XYZ file of C-alpha atoms in Angstrom:
182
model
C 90.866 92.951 110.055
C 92.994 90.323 111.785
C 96.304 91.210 110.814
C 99.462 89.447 112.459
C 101.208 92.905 113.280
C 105.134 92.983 113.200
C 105.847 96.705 113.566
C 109.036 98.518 112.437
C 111.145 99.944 114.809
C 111.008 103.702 114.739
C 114.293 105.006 114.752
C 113.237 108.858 113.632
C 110.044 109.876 112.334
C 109.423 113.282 110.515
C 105.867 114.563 109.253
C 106.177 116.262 105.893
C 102.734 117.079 104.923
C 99.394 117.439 107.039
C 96.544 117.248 104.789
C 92.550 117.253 104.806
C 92.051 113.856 103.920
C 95.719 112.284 104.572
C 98.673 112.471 106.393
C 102.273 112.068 104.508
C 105.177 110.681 106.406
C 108.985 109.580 105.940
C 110.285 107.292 108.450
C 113.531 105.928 109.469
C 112.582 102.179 110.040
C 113.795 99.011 111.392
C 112.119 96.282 109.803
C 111.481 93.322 111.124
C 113.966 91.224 109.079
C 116.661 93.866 110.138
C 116.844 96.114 107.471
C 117.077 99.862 108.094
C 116.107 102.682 105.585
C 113.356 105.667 104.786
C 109.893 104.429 104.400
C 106.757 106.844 103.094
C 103.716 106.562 103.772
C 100.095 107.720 103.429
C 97.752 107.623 106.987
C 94.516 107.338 106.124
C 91.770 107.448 108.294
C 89.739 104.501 106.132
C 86.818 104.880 103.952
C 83.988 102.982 103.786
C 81.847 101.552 101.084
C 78.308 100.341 99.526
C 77.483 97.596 96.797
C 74.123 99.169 96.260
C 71.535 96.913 94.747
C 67.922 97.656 93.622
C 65.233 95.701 93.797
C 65.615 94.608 90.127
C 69.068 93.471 90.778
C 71.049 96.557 89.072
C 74.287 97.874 91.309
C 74.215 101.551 91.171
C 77.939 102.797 90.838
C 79.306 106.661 90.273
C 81.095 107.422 86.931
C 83.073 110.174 89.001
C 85.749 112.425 87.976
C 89.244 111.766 89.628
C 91.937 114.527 89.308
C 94.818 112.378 89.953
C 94.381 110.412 87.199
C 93.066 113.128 85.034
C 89.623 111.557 84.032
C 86.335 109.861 84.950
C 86.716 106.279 86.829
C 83.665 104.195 87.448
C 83.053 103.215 91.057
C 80.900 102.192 93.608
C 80.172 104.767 96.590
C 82.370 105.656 99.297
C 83.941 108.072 101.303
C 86.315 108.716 103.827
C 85.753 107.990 107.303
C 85.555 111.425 109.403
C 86.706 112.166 112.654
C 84.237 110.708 115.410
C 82.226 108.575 113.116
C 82.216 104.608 112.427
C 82.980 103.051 108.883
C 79.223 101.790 108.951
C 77.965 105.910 109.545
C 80.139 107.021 107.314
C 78.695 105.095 104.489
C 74.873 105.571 105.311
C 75.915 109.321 104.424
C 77.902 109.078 101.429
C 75.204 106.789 99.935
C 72.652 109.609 100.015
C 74.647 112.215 99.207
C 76.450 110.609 96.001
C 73.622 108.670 94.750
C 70.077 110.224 96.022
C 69.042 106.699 98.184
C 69.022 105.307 101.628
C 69.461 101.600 102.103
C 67.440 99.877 104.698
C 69.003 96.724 104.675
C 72.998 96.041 105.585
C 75.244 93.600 105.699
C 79.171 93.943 106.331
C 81.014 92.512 102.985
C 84.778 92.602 104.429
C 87.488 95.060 104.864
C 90.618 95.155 102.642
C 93.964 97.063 101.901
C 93.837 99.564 98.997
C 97.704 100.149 98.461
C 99.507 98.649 101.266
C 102.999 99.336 99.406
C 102.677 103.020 100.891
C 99.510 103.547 102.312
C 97.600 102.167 105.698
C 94.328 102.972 104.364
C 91.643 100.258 104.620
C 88.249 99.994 103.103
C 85.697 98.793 105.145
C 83.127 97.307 102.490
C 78.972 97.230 103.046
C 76.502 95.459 100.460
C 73.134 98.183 100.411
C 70.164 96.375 100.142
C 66.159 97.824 100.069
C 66.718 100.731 98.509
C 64.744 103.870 98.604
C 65.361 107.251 96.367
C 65.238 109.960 98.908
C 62.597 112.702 98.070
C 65.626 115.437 98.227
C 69.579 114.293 98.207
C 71.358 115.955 100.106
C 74.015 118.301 97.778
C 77.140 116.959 97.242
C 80.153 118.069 98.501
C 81.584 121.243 96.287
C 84.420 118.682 94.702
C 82.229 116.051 93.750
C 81.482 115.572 89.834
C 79.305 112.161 89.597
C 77.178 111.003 87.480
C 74.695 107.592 88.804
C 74.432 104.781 86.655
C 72.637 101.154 86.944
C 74.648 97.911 85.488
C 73.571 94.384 86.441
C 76.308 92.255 87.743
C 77.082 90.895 84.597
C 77.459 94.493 82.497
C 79.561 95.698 85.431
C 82.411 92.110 85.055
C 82.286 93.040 81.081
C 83.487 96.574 81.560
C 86.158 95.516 84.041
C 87.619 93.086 81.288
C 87.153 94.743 78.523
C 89.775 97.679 80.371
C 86.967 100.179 81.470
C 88.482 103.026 84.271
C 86.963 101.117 87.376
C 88.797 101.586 90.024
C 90.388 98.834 92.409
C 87.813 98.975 95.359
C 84.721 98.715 93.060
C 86.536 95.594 91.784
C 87.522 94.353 94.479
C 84.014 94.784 96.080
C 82.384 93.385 93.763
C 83.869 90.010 94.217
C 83.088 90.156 98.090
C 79.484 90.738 97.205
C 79.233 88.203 94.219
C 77.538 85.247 96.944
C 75.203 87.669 97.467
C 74.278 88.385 93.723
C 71.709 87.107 91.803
């Protein structure tokens, strides 16, 4: 992502949490307009994710359970981006494990923000195309409660406006891979 990068001025920088998936940080910054103060922030190391589509047309998205909100969100697939592996292999795996099919047929969608008010993480997006269910999934990870489900295009815009828990990557996802929609 082409950004036009104006970094703060570090003036002290303290790590208060090291975590699996995230890093949390306060920071004594200089912005760039002069102002001074403590920042936090989440480092992320990215995720990546798939728009899968079937051959009929149907996306297959995760009705997944998120503890942070305390419920089930609807989303598409993705994961975090490990240590030593690209946005584009880090998808191919999630896809399999968290809905039982490989896609032979890629095509990079965009890459986007997901909360850039206290967080660096970016989503790399991926629509999944020529899909085939794999004989055996591989498990998913011990956390993971998901349950697949097909909507066309059209089911999956209702449930967005009519205040269904999707979450903002699926949305905003789904609007990269609209030209590409039938």
């Amino acid at each position: 992502m082409s950004l036009g990068r104006e970094l703060p001025q570090l003036l002290k920088q303290r790590l208060l949490y090291k975590g699996r998936k995230f890093d949390f940080e306060v920071n004594r910054l200089r912005l760039p307009n002069k102002s001074e103060g403590d920042w936090e922030c989440i480092r992320h190391p990215g995720g990546a994710l798939a728009v899968p589509v079937t051959p009929e047309g149907k996306l297959i998205l995760l009705r997944q359970y998120r503890f942070a909100v305390g419920g089930r969100l609807l989303e598409f697939p993705a994961g975090t981006v490990e240590e030593g592996e690209s946005p584009f292999q880090t998808i191919q795996r999630e896809i399999q494990e968290e809905t039982g099919y490989r896609a032979r047929k890629w095509q990079k969608l965009g890459n986007f923000f997901l909360a850039p008010g206290y967080s660096d993480e970016i989503i790399y997006a991926y629509l999944a195309e020529d899909l085939e269910k794999l004989e055996v999934p591989p498990n998913l990870d011990e956390d993971e409660d998901i349950e697949v489900l097909f909507f066309t295009p059209a089911e999956l815009e209702k449930a967005i406006l009519e205040g269904d828990a999707v979450d903002s990557k699926t949305i905003s996802s789904l609007i990269l891979a609209r030209p590409y929609l039938s």
